[in-house]
PDB file of C-alpha atoms in Angstrom:
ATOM      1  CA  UNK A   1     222.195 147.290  93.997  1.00 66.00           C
ATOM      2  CA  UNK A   2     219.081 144.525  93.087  1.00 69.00           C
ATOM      3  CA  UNK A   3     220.439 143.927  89.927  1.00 75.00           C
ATOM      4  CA  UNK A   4     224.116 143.359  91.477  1.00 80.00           C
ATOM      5  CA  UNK A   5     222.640 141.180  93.762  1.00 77.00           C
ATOM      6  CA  UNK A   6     220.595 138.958  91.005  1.00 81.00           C
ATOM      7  CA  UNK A   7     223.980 138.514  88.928  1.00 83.00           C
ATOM      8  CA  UNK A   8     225.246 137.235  92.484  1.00 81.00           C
ATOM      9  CA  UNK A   9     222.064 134.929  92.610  1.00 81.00           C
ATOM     10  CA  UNK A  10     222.181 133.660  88.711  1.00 84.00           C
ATOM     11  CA  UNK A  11     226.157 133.517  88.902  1.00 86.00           C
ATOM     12  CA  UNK A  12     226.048 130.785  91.690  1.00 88.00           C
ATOM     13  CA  UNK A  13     226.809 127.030  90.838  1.00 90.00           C
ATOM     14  CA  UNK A  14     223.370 124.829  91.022  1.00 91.00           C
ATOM     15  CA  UNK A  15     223.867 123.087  94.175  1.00 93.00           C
ATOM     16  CA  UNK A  16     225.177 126.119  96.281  1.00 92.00           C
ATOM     17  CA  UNK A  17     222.167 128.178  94.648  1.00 92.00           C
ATOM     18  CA  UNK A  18     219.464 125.304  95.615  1.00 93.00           C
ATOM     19  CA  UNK A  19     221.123 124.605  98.992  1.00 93.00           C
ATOM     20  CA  UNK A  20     221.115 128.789  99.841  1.00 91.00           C
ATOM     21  CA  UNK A  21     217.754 129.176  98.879  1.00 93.00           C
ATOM     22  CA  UNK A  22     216.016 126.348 100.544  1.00 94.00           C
ATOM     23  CA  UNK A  23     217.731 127.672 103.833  1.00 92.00           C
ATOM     24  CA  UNK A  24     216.590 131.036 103.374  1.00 90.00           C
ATOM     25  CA  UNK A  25     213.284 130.111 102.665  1.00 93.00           C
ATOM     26  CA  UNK A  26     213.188 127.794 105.388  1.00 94.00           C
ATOM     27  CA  UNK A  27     214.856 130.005 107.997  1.00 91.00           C
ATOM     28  CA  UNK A  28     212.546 133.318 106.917  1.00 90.00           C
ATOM     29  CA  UNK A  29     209.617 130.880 106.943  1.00 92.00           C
ATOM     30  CA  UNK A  30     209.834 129.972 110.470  1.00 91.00           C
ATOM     31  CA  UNK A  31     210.599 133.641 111.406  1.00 89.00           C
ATOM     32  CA  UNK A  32     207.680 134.536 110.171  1.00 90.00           C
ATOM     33  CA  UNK A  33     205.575 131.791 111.505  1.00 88.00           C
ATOM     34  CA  UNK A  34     204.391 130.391 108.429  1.00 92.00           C
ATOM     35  CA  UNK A  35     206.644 126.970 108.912  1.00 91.00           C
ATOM     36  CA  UNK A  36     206.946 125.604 112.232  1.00 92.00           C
ATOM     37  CA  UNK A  37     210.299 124.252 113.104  1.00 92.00           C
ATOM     38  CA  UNK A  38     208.432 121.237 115.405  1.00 93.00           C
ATOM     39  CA  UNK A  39     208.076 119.604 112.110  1.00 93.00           C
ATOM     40  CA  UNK A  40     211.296 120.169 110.854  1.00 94.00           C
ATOM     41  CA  UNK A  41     213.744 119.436 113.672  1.00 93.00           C
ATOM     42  CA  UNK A  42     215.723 115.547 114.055  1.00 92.00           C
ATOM     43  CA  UNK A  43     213.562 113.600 115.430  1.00 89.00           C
ATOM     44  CA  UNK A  44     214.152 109.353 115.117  1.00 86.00           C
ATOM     45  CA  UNK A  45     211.647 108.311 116.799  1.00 86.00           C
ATOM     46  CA  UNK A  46     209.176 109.990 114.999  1.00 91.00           C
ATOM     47  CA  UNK A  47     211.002 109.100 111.512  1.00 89.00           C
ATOM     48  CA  UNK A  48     210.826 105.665 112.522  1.00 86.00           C
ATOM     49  CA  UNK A  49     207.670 105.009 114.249  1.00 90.00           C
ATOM     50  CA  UNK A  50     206.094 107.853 111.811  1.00 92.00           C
ATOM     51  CA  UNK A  51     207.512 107.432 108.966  1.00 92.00           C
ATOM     52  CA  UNK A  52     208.615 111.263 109.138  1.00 93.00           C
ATOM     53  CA  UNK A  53     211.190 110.880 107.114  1.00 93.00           C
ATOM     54  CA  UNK A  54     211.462 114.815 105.435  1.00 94.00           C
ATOM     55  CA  UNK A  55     212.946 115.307 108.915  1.00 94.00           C
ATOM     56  CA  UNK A  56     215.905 113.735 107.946  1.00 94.00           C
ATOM     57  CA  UNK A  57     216.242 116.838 105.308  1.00 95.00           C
ATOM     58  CA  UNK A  58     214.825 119.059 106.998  1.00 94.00           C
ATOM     59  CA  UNK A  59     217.278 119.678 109.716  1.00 94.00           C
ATOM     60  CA  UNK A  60     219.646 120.428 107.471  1.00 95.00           C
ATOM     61  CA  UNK A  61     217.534 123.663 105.985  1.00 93.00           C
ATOM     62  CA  UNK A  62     216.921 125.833 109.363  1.00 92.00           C
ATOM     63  CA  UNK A  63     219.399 127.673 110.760  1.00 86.00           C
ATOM     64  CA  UNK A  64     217.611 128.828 113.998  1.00 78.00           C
ATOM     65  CA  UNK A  65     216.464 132.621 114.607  1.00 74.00           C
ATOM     66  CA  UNK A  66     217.667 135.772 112.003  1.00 71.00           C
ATOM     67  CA  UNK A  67     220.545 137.479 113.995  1.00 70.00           C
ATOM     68  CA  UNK A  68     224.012 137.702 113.717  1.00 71.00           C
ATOM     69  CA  UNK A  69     225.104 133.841 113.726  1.00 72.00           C
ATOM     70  CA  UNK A  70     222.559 133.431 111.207  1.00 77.00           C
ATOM     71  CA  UNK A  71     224.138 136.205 108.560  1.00 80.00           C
ATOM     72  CA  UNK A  72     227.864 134.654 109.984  1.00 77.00           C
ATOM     73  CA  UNK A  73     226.803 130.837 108.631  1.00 77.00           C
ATOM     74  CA  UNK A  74     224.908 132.464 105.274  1.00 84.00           C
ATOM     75  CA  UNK A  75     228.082 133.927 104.419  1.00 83.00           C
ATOM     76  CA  UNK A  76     230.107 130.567 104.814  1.00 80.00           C
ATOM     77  CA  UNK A  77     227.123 128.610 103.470  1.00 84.00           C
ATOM     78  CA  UNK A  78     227.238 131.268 100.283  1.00 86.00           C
ATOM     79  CA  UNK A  79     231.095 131.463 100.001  1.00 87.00           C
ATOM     80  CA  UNK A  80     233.054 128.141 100.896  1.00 89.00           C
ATOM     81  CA  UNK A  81     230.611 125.961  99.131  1.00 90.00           C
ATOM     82  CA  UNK A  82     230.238 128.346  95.741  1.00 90.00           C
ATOM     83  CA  UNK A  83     234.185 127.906  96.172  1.00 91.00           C
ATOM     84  CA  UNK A  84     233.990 123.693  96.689  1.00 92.00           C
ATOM     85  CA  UNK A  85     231.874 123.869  93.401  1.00 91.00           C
ATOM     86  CA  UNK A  86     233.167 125.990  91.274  1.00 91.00           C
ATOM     87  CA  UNK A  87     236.704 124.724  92.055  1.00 91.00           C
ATOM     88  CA  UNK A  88     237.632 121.621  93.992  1.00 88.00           C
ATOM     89  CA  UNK A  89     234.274 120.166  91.766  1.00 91.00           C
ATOM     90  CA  UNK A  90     234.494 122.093  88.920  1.00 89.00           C
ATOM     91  CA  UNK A  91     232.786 120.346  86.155  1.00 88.00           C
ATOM     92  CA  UNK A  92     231.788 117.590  89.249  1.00 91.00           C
ATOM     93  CA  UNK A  93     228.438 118.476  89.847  1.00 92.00           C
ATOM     94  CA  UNK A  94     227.340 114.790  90.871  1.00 93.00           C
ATOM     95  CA  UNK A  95     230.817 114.188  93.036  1.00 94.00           C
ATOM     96  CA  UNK A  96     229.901 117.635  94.796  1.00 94.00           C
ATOM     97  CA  UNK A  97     226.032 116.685  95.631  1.00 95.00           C
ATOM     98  CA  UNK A  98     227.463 113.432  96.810  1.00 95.00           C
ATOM     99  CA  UNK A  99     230.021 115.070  99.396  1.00 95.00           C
ATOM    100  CA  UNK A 100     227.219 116.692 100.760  1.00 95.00           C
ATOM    101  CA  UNK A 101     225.056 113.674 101.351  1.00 96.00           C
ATOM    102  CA  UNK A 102     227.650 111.795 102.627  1.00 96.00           C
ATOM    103  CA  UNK A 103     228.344 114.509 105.481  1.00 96.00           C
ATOM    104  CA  UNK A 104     224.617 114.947 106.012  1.00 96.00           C
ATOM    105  CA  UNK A 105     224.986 111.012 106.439  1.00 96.00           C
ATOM    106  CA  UNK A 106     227.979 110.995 108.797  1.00 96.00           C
ATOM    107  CA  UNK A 107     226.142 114.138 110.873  1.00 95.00           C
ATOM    108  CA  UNK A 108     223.220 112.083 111.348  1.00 94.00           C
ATOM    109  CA  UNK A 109     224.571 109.087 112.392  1.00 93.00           C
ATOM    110  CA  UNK A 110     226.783 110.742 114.813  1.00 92.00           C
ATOM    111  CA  UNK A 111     223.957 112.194 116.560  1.00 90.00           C
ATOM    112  CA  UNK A 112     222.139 108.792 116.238  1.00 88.00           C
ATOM    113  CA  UNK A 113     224.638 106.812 118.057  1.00 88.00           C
ATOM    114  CA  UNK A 114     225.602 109.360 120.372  1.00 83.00           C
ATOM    115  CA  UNK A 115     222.361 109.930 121.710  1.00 78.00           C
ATOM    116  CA  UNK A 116     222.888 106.048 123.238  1.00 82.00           C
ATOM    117  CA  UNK A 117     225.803 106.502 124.364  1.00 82.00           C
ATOM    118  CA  UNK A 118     225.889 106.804 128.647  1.00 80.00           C
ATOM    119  CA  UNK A 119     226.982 109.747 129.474  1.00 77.00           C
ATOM    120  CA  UNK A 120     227.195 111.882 125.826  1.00 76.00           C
ATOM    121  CA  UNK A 121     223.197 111.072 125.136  1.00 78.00           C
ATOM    122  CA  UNK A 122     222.497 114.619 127.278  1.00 79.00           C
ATOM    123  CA  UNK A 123     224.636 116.596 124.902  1.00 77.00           C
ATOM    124  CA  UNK A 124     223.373 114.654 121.703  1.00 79.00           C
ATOM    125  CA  UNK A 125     219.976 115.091 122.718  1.00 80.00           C
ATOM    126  CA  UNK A 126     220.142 119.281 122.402  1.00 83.00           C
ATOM    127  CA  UNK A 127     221.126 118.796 118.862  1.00 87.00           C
ATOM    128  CA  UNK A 128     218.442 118.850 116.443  1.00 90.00           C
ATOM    129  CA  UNK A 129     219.580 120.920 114.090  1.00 92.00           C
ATOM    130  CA  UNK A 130     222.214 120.086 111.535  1.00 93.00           C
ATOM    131  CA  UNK A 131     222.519 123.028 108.950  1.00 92.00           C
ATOM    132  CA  UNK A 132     225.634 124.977 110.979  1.00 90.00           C
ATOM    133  CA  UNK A 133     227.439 121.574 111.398  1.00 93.00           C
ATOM    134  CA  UNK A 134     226.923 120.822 107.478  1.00 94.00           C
ATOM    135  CA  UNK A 135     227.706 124.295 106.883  1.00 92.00           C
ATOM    136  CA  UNK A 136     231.234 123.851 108.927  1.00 92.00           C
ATOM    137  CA  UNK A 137     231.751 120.766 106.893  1.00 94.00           C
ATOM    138  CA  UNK A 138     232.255 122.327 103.699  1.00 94.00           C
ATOM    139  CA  UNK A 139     234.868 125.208 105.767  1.00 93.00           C
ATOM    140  CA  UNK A 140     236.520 122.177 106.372  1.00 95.00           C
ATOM    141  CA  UNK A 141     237.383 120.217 103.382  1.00 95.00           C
ATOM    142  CA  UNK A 142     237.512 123.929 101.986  1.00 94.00           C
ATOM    143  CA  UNK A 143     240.322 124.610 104.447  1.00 94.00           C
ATOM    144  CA  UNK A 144     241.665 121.406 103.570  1.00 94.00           C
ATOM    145  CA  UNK A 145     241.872 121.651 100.351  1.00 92.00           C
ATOM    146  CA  UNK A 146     243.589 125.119 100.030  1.00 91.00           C
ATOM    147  CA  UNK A 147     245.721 124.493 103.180  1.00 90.00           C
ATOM    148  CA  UNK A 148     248.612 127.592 102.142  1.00 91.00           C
ATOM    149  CA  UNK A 149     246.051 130.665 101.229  1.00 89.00           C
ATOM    150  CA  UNK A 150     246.339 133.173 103.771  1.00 90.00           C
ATOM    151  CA  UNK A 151     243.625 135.076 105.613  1.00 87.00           C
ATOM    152  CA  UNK A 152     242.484 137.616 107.908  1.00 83.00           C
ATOM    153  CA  UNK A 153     240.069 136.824 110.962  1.00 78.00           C
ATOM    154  CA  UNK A 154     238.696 140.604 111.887  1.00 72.00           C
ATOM    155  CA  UNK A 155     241.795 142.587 110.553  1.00 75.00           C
ATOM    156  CA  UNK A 156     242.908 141.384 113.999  1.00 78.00           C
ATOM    157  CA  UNK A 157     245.766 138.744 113.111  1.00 82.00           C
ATOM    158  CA  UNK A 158     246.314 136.586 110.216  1.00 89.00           C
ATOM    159  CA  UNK A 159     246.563 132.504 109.552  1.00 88.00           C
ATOM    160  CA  UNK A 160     246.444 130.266 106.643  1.00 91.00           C
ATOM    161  CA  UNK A 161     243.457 128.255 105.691  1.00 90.00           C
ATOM    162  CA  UNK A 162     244.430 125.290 107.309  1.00 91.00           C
ATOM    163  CA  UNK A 163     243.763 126.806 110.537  1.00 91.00           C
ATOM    164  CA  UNK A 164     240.624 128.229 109.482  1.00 90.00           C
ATOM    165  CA  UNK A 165     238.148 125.911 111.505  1.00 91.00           C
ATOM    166  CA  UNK A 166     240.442 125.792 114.355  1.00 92.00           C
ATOM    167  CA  UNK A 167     239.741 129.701 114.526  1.00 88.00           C
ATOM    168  CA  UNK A 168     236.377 129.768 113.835  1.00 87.00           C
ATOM    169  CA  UNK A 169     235.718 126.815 116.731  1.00 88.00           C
ATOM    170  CA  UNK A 170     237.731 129.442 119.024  1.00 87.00           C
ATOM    171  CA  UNK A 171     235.494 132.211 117.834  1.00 82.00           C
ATOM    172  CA  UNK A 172     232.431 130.392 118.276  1.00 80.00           C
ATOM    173  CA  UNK A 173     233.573 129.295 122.311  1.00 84.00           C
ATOM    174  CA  UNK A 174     234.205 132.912 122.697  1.00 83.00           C
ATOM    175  CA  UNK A 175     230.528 134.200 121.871  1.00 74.00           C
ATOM    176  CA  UNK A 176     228.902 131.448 124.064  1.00 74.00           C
ATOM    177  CA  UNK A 177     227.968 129.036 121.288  1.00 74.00           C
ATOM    178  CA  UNK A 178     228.502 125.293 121.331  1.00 76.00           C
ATOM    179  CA  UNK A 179     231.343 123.547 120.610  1.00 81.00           C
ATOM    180  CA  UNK A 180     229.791 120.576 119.593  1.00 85.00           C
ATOM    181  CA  UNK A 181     228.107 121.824 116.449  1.00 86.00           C
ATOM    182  CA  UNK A 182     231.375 122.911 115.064  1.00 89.00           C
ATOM    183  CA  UNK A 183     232.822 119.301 115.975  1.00 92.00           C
ATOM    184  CA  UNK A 184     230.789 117.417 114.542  1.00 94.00           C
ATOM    185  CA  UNK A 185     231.439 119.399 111.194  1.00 94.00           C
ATOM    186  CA  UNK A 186     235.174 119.176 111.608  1.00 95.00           C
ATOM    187  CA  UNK A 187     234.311 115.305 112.147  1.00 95.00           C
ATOM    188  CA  UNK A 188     232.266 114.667 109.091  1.00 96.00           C
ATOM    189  CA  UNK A 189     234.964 117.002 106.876  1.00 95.00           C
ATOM    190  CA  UNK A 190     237.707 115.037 108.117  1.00 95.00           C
ATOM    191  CA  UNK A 191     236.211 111.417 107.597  1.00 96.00           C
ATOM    192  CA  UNK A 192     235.077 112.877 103.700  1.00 96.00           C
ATOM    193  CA  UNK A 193     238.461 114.609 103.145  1.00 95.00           C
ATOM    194  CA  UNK A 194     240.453 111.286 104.403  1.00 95.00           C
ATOM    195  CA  UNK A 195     237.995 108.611 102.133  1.00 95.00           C
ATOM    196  CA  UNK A 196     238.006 111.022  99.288  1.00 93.00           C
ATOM    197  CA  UNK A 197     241.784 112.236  99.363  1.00 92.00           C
ATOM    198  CA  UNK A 198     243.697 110.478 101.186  1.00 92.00           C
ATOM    199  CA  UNK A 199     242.933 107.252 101.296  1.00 92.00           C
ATOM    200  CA  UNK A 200     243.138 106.941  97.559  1.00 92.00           C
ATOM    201  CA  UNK A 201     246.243 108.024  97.460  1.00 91.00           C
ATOM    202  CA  UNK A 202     247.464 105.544  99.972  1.00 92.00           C
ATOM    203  CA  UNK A 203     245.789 102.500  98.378  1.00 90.00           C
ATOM    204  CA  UNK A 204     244.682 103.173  95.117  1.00 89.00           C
ATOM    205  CA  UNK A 205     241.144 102.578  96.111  1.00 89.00           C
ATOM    206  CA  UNK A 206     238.232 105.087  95.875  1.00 89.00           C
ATOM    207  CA  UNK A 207     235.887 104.081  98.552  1.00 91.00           C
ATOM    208  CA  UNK A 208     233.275 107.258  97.936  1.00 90.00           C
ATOM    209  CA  UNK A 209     232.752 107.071  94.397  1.00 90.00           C
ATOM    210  CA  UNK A 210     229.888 108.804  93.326  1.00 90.00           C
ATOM    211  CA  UNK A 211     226.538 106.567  92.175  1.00 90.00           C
ATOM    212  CA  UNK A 212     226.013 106.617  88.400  1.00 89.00           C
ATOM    213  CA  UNK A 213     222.179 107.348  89.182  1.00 89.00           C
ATOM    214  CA  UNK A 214     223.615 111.042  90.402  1.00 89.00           C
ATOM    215  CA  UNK A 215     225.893 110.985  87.479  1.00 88.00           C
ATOM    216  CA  UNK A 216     223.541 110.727  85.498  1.00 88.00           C
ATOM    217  CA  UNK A 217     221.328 113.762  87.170  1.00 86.00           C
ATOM    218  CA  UNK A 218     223.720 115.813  86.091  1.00 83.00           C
ATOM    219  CA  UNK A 219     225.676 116.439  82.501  1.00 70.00           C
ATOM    220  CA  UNK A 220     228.469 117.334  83.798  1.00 57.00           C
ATOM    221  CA  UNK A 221     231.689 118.420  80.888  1.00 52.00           C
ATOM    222  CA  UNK A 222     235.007 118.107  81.524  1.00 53.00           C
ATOM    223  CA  UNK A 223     236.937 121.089  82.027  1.00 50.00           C
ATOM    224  CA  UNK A 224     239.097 122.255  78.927  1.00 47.00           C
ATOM    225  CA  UNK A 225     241.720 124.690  79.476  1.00 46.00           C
ATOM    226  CA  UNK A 226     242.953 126.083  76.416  1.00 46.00           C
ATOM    227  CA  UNK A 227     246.296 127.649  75.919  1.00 51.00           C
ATOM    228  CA  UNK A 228     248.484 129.119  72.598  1.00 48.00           C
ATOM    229  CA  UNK A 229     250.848 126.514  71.704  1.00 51.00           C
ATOM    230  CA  UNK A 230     254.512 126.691  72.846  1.00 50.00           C
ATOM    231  CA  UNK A 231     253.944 128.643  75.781  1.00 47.00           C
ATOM    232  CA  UNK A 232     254.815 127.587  79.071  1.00 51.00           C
ATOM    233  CA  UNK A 233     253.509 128.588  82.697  1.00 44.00           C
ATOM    234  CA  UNK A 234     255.795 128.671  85.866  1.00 46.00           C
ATOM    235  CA  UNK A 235     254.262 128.190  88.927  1.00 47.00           C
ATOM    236  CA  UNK A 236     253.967 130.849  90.944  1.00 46.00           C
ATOM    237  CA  UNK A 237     255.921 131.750  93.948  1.00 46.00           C
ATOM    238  CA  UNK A 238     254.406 130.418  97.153  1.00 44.00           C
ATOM    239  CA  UNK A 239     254.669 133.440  98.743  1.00 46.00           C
ATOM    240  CA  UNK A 240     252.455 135.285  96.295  1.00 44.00           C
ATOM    241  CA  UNK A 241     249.601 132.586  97.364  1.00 43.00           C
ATOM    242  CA  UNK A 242     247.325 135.101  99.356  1.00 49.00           C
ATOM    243  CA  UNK A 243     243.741 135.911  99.905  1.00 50.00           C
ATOM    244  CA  UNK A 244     242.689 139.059 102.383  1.00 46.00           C
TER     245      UNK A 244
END
């Protein structure tokens, strides 16, 4: 069983390994005491007046107490971003780093502005935490991505992927959580998945190209495909496009 589990570990992309185990180790090291999370949570006044600025990391690494909704967003964290990387990115390792800073980016200025907004400042104000709503992010342009795969919520009824977040935002109203978290990730996923996607393909213009300094953090190879000569591949049926 510990050795099945350390293939897991080592089989992981880099960014979904480093990203999994900074949360763990954050989130066990609060549990435990030995972190606090007062020094981790969103806080712009003191990254401003303070110069606190880890915070602005930070609150992307703890995912509140050990219990149930913690395992729920490990599992997503583990499984729809090893699928972003090793898919969608592929071969991309600089263009998927990127996606995630420029949803921690959107996240935090959402919260920024909102919390001066009349009225909506309340509800910005409880949320200091970003890790779940990053975490959504990636379901999101996951979902987005692979629109036609099918799934199973429970065993109890069955969707495609492009309802995915819809169903998990109902799930999450139904066990007393907040909406808002969730939101804000379907927010952040959209605005990525429209710049990165869609737009493009509209104008022939790539606003969110990645830097060349991350480029250049990573070696990344293209992604060679070799097949025998004179063969050709059908597409497969649509209706054989599944996942349980």
């Amino acid at each position: 069983m510990a050795q099945a589990v350390e293939e897991w570990y080592k089989q992981m992309p880099i960014i979904t390994r480093s990203y999994l185990t900074a949360a763990v180790i954050t989130t066990v090291g609060c549990s435990l005491d030995i972190i606090s999370p007062y020094n981790l949570y969103l806080n712009p006044t003191l990254v401003v007046k303070q110069y606190q600025y880890w915070r602005l990391v930070t609150n992307f690494l703890y995912f509140r107490k050990m219990d149930l909704d913690f395992m729920f967003h490990m599992f997503f964290l583990a499984r729809y971003c090893k699928l972003l990387e090793e898919n969608s990115f592929r071969g991309k390792t600089a263009d998927f780093l990127y996606m995630l800073l420029f949803g921690a980016s959107v996240l935090t200025g959402i919260v920024l502005i909102g919390g001066m907004i009349p009225y909506l400042s309340a509800s910005f104000a409880k949320i200091i935490f970003l890790s779940n709503s990053l975490t959504f992010m990636m379901v999101y342009v996951w979902s987005k991505q692979n629109p036609y795969i099918h799934m199973s919520f429970l065993g109890l009824f069955t969707f495609t992927a492009a309802y995915l977040p819809w169903v998990l935002l109902g799930f999450s109203i139904l066990v007393g959580a907040s909406a808002w978290v969730d939101l804000l990730g379907m927010i952040a996923g959209h605005a990525y998945y429209f710049l990165a996607e869609v737009y493009p393909r509209m104008t022939n213009r790539h606003p969110l190209k990645t830097p060349s300094f991350l480029k250049a953090l990573f070696a990344d190879e293209p992604v060679v495909v070799a097949r025998p000569e004179n063969v050709r591949f059908a597409a497969a049926p649509f209706d054989e496009i599944h996942q349980d």
